[in-house]
Amino acid sequence: EPEVTQTPSHQVTQMGQEVILRCVPISNHLYFYWYRQILGQKVEFLVSFYNNEISEKSEIFDDQFSVERPDGSNFTLKIRSTKLEDSAMYFCASSEGQAGGPNTGELFFGEGSRLTVL
Amino acid sequence: AQSVTQLDSQVPVFEEAPVELRCNYSSSVSVYLFWYVQYPNQGLQLLLKYLSGSTLVKGINGFEAEFNKSQTSFHLRKPSVHISDTAEYFCAVRKGAQKLVFGQGTRLTINP
């Protein structure tokens, strides 16, 4: 069964360092997302990506964050200068993007990348 | 704006007892509702979804949910829980073309 894969599963970094989290979405999906979950809190939307550009972003997704689809398979989240409060589990997700289809709105999530900023 | 409220942050139940996890939504347009489960140290897995049609939706692992438009609710139920159901459960509503907005989550703990 196709799945979304994320690497690394856990990354520890020093405050101020750049971090890149990688995701391989399901191959025929058209929409890609990043969500984050700070420990003990709810899952929060960061950004959605379609047709090689950001389609929507939250107020959390400030200039420190960027996303890229560098090739036909990877989808990355970059945090330029990490802060302590960036420590969280980051989830990548993808969806078919066919509104009204049988999988309308269903997002398929990866297992997450845990980022710890020291 | 669409939002989701999960009224209970934690729900402890005994094994084989029934459980209901509550979810209320606010939306001014047609809604698409979802329940996701997060087992310890794992990602989010779809349990079930309501897009249209029958208001009673059956999902995986014996879970079901009922869409109630008049009460703006989408409560999750299971008639008899198992230890393996211990997890965090998230209700979500679709906002816009594809984005999901999640509730705060309900931690279900099954006691033997």
Tab-separated table of N, CA and C in Angstrom, chain A residues 20-107:
chain	number	residue	atom	x	y	z
A	20	ILE	N	16.516	20.752	7.515
A	20	ILE	CA	15.681	20.355	6.375
A	20	ILE	C	15.025	19.024	6.699
A	21	LEU	N	13.728	19.019	6.644
A	21	LEU	CA	12.955	17.791	6.834
A	21	LEU	C	12.435	17.334	5.473
A	22	ARG	N	12.559	16.048	5.248
A	22	ARG	CA	12.245	15.514	3.919
A	22	ARG	C	11.038	14.596	3.939
A	23	CYS	N	10.333	14.606	2.830
A	23	CYS	CA	9.112	13.823	2.707
A	23	CYS	C	9.018	13.299	1.283
A	24	VAL	N	8.559	12.064	1.157
A	24	VAL	CA	8.215	11.535	-0.148
A	24	VAL	C	6.720	11.260	-0.135
A	25	PRO	N	5.926	12.110	-0.790
A	25	PRO	CA	4.467	11.909	-0.813
A	25	PRO	C	4.102	10.692	-1.665
A	26	ILE	N	2.846	10.327	-1.611
A	26	ILE	CA	2.342	9.256	-2.458
A	26	ILE	C	2.401	9.720	-3.910
A	27	SER	N	2.821	8.846	-4.799
A	27	SER	CA	3.287	9.262	-6.119
A	27	SER	C	2.237	9.956	-6.987
A	28	ASN	N	0.984	9.587	-6.923
A	28	ASN	CA	0.003	10.217	-7.802
A	28	ASN	C	-0.754	11.357	-7.125
A	29	HIS	N	-0.300	11.752	-5.947
A	29	HIS	CA	-0.985	12.834	-5.246
A	29	HIS	C	-0.512	14.184	-5.768
A	30	LEU	N	-1.413	15.171	-5.646
A	30	LEU	CA	-1.143	16.479	-6.220
A	30	LEU	C	-0.966	17.577	-5.173
A	31	TYR	N	-1.532	17.361	-3.971
A	31	TYR	CA	-1.440	18.355	-2.911
A	31	TYR	C	-0.505	17.836	-1.821
A	32	PHE	N	0.308	18.733	-1.285
A	32	PHE	CA	1.250	18.356	-0.250
A	32	PHE	C	1.155	19.344	0.907
A	33	TYR	N	1.398	18.830	2.090
A	33	TYR	CA	1.182	19.634	3.290
A	33	TYR	C	2.284	19.388	4.312
A	34	TRP	N	2.477	20.393	5.154
A	34	TRP	CA	3.229	20.204	6.382
A	34	TRP	C	2.353	20.659	7.539
A	35	TYR	N	2.317	19.819	8.572
A	35	TYR	CA	1.658	20.125	9.822
A	35	TYR	C	2.688	19.954	10.931
A	36	ARG	N	2.427	20.572	12.061
A	36	ARG	CA	3.298	20.306	13.200
A	36	ARG	C	2.453	20.090	14.449
A	37	GLN	N	3.065	19.374	15.392
A	37	GLN	CA	2.400	19.086	16.656
A	37	GLN	C	3.406	19.290	17.773
A	38	ILE	N	3.261	20.391	18.471
A	38	ILE	CA	4.078	20.601	19.663
A	38	ILE	C	3.604	19.612	20.722
A	39	LEU	N	4.540	19.123	21.506
A	39	LEU	CA	4.247	18.072	22.474
A	39	LEU	C	3.022	18.396	23.323
A	40	GLY	N	2.045	17.492	23.294
A	40	GLY	CA	0.859	17.657	24.113
A	40	GLY	C	-0.192	18.585	23.547
A	41	GLN	N	0.060	19.111	22.353
A	41	GLN	CA	-0.894	20.054	21.767
A	41	GLN	C	-1.501	19.481	20.487
A	42	LYS	N	-2.376	20.273	19.876
A	42	LYS	CA	-3.067	19.752	18.700
A	42	LYS	C	-2.194	19.864	17.460
A	43	VAL	N	-2.635	19.190	16.437
A	43	VAL	CA	-1.949	19.228	15.155
A	43	VAL	C	-2.306	20.538	14.456
A	44	GLU	N	-1.274	21.290	14.048
A	44	GLU	CA	-1.491	22.618	13.457
A	44	GLU	C	-1.039	22.632	12.003
A	45	PHE	N	-1.821	23.251	11.176
A	45	PHE	CA	-1.485	23.410	9.764
A	45	PHE	C	-0.363	24.428	9.603
A	46	LEU	N	0.604	24.081	8.757
A	46	LEU	CA	1.668	25.027	8.430
A	46	LEU	C	1.496	25.565	7.001
A	47	VAL	N	1.431	24.649	6.044
A	47	VAL	CA	1.468	25.082	4.648
A	47	VAL	C	0.916	23.987	3.742
A	48	SER	N	0.316	24.428	2.638
A	48	SER	CA	-0.081	23.497	1.590
A	48	SER	C	0.589	23.917	0.288
A	49	PHE	N	0.782	22.958	-0.587
A	49	PHE	CA	1.600	23.170	-1.779
A	49	PHE	C	0.943	22.444	-2.928
A	50	TYR	N	0.759	23.171	-4.031
A	50	TYR	CA	0.111	22.580	-5.207
A	50	TYR	C	0.672	23.225	-6.448
A	51	ASN	N	0.913	22.428	-7.447
A	51	ASN	CA	1.380	22.952	-8.737
A	51	ASN	C	2.647	23.785	-8.563
A	52	ASN	N	3.542	23.279	-7.729
A	52	ASN	CA	4.857	23.877	-7.510
A	52	ASN	C	4.835	25.248	-6.856
A	53	GLU	N	3.767	25.523	-6.121
A	53	GLU	CA	3.776	26.754	-5.354
A	53	GLU	C	2.921	26.595	-4.100
A	54	ILE	N	3.179	27.472	-3.147
A	54	ILE	CA	2.393	27.457	-1.916
A	54	ILE	C	0.973	27.901	-2.232
A	55	SER	N	-0.008	27.094	-1.828
A	55	SER	CA	-1.402	27.470	-2.050
A	55	SER	C	-2.004	28.138	-0.810
A	56	GLU	N	-1.485	27.779	0.336
A	56	GLU	CA	-1.962	28.405	1.564
A	56	GLU	C	-0.921	28.220	2.657
A	57	LYS	N	-0.818	29.191	3.546
A	57	LYS	CA	0.079	29.040	4.690
A	57	LYS	C	-0.543	29.685	5.907
A	58	SER	N	-0.139	29.203	7.064
A	58	SER	CA	-0.665	29.738	8.315
A	58	SER	C	0.250	30.849	8.823
A	59	GLU	N	-0.209	31.480	9.895
A	59	GLU	CA	0.602	32.561	10.484
A	59	GLU	C	1.886	32.016	11.118
A	60	ILE	N	1.881	30.699	11.394
A	60	ILE	CA	3.086	30.082	11.957
A	60	ILE	C	4.190	30.059	10.912
A	61	PHE	N	3.811	29.907	9.673
A	61	PHE	CA	4.752	29.735	8.567
A	61	PHE	C	5.315	31.091	8.182
A	62	ASP	N	6.297	31.556	8.971
A	62	ASP	CA	6.869	32.871	8.702
A	62	ASP	C	8.096	32.740	7.803
A	63	ASP	N	8.875	33.813	7.714
A	63	ASP	CA	9.995	33.842	6.772
A	63	ASP	C	11.090	32.832	7.108
A	64	GLN	N	11.051	32.274	8.294
A	64	GLN	CA	12.048	31.273	8.663
A	64	GLN	C	11.774	29.931	7.986
A	65	PHE	N	10.563	29.756	7.507
A	65	PHE	CA	10.164	28.487	6.906
A	65	PHE	C	10.127	28.612	5.381
A	66	SER	N	10.449	27.531	4.727
A	66	SER	CA	10.259	27.456	3.282
A	66	SER	C	10.005	26.002	2.892
A	67	VAL	N	9.337	25.819	1.769
A	67	VAL	CA	9.087	24.477	1.254
A	67	VAL	C	9.533	24.424	-0.195
A	68	GLU	N	9.845	23.218	-0.598
A	68	GLU	CA	10.354	23.042	-1.953
A	68	GLU	C	10.042	21.633	-2.421
A	69	ARG	N	9.830	21.532	-3.722
A	69	ARG	CA	9.722	20.213	-4.333
A	69	ARG	C	10.854	20.136	-5.359
A	70	PRO	N	12.019	19.751	-4.893
A	70	PRO	CA	13.221	19.867	-5.735
A	70	PRO	C	13.255	18.919	-6.928
A	71	ASP	N	12.496	17.830	-6.827
A	71	ASP	CA	12.445	16.896	-7.942
A	71	ASP	C	11.038	16.330	-8.004
A	72	GLY	N	10.849	15.259	-8.735
A	72	GLY	CA	9.495	14.747	-8.902
A	72	GLY	C	8.950	13.966	-7.732
A	73	SER	N	9.793	13.750	-6.709
A	73	SER	CA	9.320	12.869	-5.646
A	73	SER	C	9.428	13.473	-4.245
A	74	ASN	N	10.419	14.318	-3.994
A	74	ASN	CA	10.608	14.832	-2.642
A	74	ASN	C	9.862	16.134	-2.405
A	75	PHE	N	9.515	16.345	-1.145
A	75	PHE	CA	8.874	17.587	-0.704
A	75	PHE	C	9.541	17.945	0.619
A	76	THR	N	10.205	19.100	0.671
A	76	THR	CA	11.014	19.409	1.846
A	76	THR	C	10.487	20.633	2.594
A	77	LEU	N	10.747	20.626	3.880
A	77	LEU	CA	10.483	21.778	4.744
A	77	LEU	C	11.806	22.232	5.312
A	78	LYS	N	12.140	23.502	5.104
A	78	LYS	CA	13.380	24.046	5.627
A	78	LYS	C	13.070	25.084	6.689
A	79	ILE	N	13.781	24.978	7.799
A	79	ILE	CA	13.711	26.010	8.826
A	79	ILE	C	15.088	26.648	8.858
A	80	ARG	N	15.148	27.928	8.542
A	80	ARG	CA	16.443	28.576	8.311
A	80	ARG	C	17.258	28.742	9.572
A	81	SER	N	16.682	29.197	10.617
A	81	SER	CA	17.385	29.451	11.870
A	81	SER	C	16.463	29.005	13.001
A	82	THR	N	16.701	27.800	13.477
A	82	THR	CA	15.755	27.193	14.405
A	82	THR	C	15.733	27.909	15.753
A	83	LYS	N	14.541	27.902	16.335
A	83	LYS	CA	14.352	28.462	17.674
A	83	LYS	C	13.882	27.338	18.587
A	84	LEU	N	14.001	27.566	19.878
A	84	LEU	CA	13.580	26.541	20.837
A	84	LEU	C	12.129	26.129	20.601
A	85	GLU	N	11.301	27.121	20.275
A	85	GLU	CA	9.871	26.849	20.110
A	85	GLU	C	9.539	26.109	18.817
A	86	ASP	N	10.546	25.854	17.996
A	86	ASP	CA	10.315	25.042	16.803
A	86	ASP	C	10.334	23.548	17.124
A	87	SER	N	10.718	23.209	18.336
A	87	SER	CA	10.716	21.804	18.750
A	87	SER	C	9.296	21.251	18.659
A	88	ALA	N	9.139	20.220	17.879
A	88	ALA	CA	7.807	19.667	17.630
A	88	ALA	C	7.949	18.423	16.762
A	89	MET	N	6.831	17.747	16.566
A	89	MET	CA	6.744	16.690	15.575
A	89	MET	C	6.199	17.328	14.313
A	90	TYR	N	6.875	17.122	13.210
A	90	TYR	CA	6.453	17.692	11.939
A	90	TYR	C	5.932	16.562	11.058
A	91	PHE	N	4.691	16.731	10.612
A	91	PHE	CA	4.051	15.721	9.782
A	91	PHE	C	3.926	16.235	8.352
A	92	CYS	N	4.315	15.400	7.425
A	92	CYS	CA	4.053	15.647	6.024
A	92	CYS	C	2.790	14.883	5.643
A	93	ALA	N	2.027	15.421	4.719
A	93	ALA	CA	0.824	14.738	4.239
A	93	ALA	C	0.651	15.027	2.758
A	94	SER	N	-0.098	14.154	2.106
A	94	SER	CA	-0.432	14.401	0.713
A	94	SER	C	-1.858	13.952	0.458
A	95	SER	N	-2.459	14.494	-0.598
A	95	SER	CA	-3.809	14.090	-0.972
A	95	SER	C	-3.930	14.128	-2.484
A	96	GLU	N	-4.971	13.409	-2.963
A	96	GLU	CA	-5.149	13.309	-4.401
A	96	GLU	C	-5.485	14.643	-5.032
A	97	GLY	N	-6.256	15.464	-4.307
A	97	GLY	CA	-6.587	16.782	-4.834
A	97	GLY	C	-7.715	16.793	-5.822
A	98	GLN	N	-8.491	15.710	-5.877
A	98	GLN	CA	-9.618	15.695	-6.791
A	98	GLN	C	-10.887	15.967	-6.001
A	99	ALA	N	-11.301	17.207	-5.980
A	99	ALA	CA	-12.471	17.591	-5.198
A	99	ALA	C	-13.689	16.829	-5.689
A	100	GLY	N	-14.420	16.254	-4.741
A	100	GLY	CA	-15.613	15.510	-5.107
A	100	GLY	C	-15.352	14.054	-5.387
A	101	GLY	N	-14.093	13.680	-5.479
A	101	GLY	CA	-13.783	12.281	-5.722
A	101	GLY	C	-13.977	11.453	-4.459
A	102	PRO	N	-13.818	10.154	-4.567
A	102	PRO	CA	-14.071	9.274	-3.417
A	102	PRO	C	-13.140	9.543	-2.250
A	103	ASN	N	-11.996	10.152	-2.498
A	103	ASN	CA	-11.063	10.433	-1.410
A	103	ASN	C	-10.992	11.919	-1.112
A	104	THR	N	-12.065	12.630	-1.394
A	104	THR	CA	-12.084	14.072	-1.178
A	104	THR	C	-11.654	14.425	0.229
A	105	GLY	N	-10.622	15.255	0.279
A	105	GLY	CA	-10.212	15.767	1.569
A	105	GLY	C	-9.383	14.827	2.398
A	106	GLU	N	-9.243	13.561	1.978
A	106	GLU	CA	-8.488	12.644	2.812
A	106	GLU	C	-7.015	12.905	2.647
A	107	LEU	N	-6.378	13.231	3.744
A	107	LEU	CA	-4.944	13.419	3.754
A	107	LEU	C	-4.279	12.157	4.274
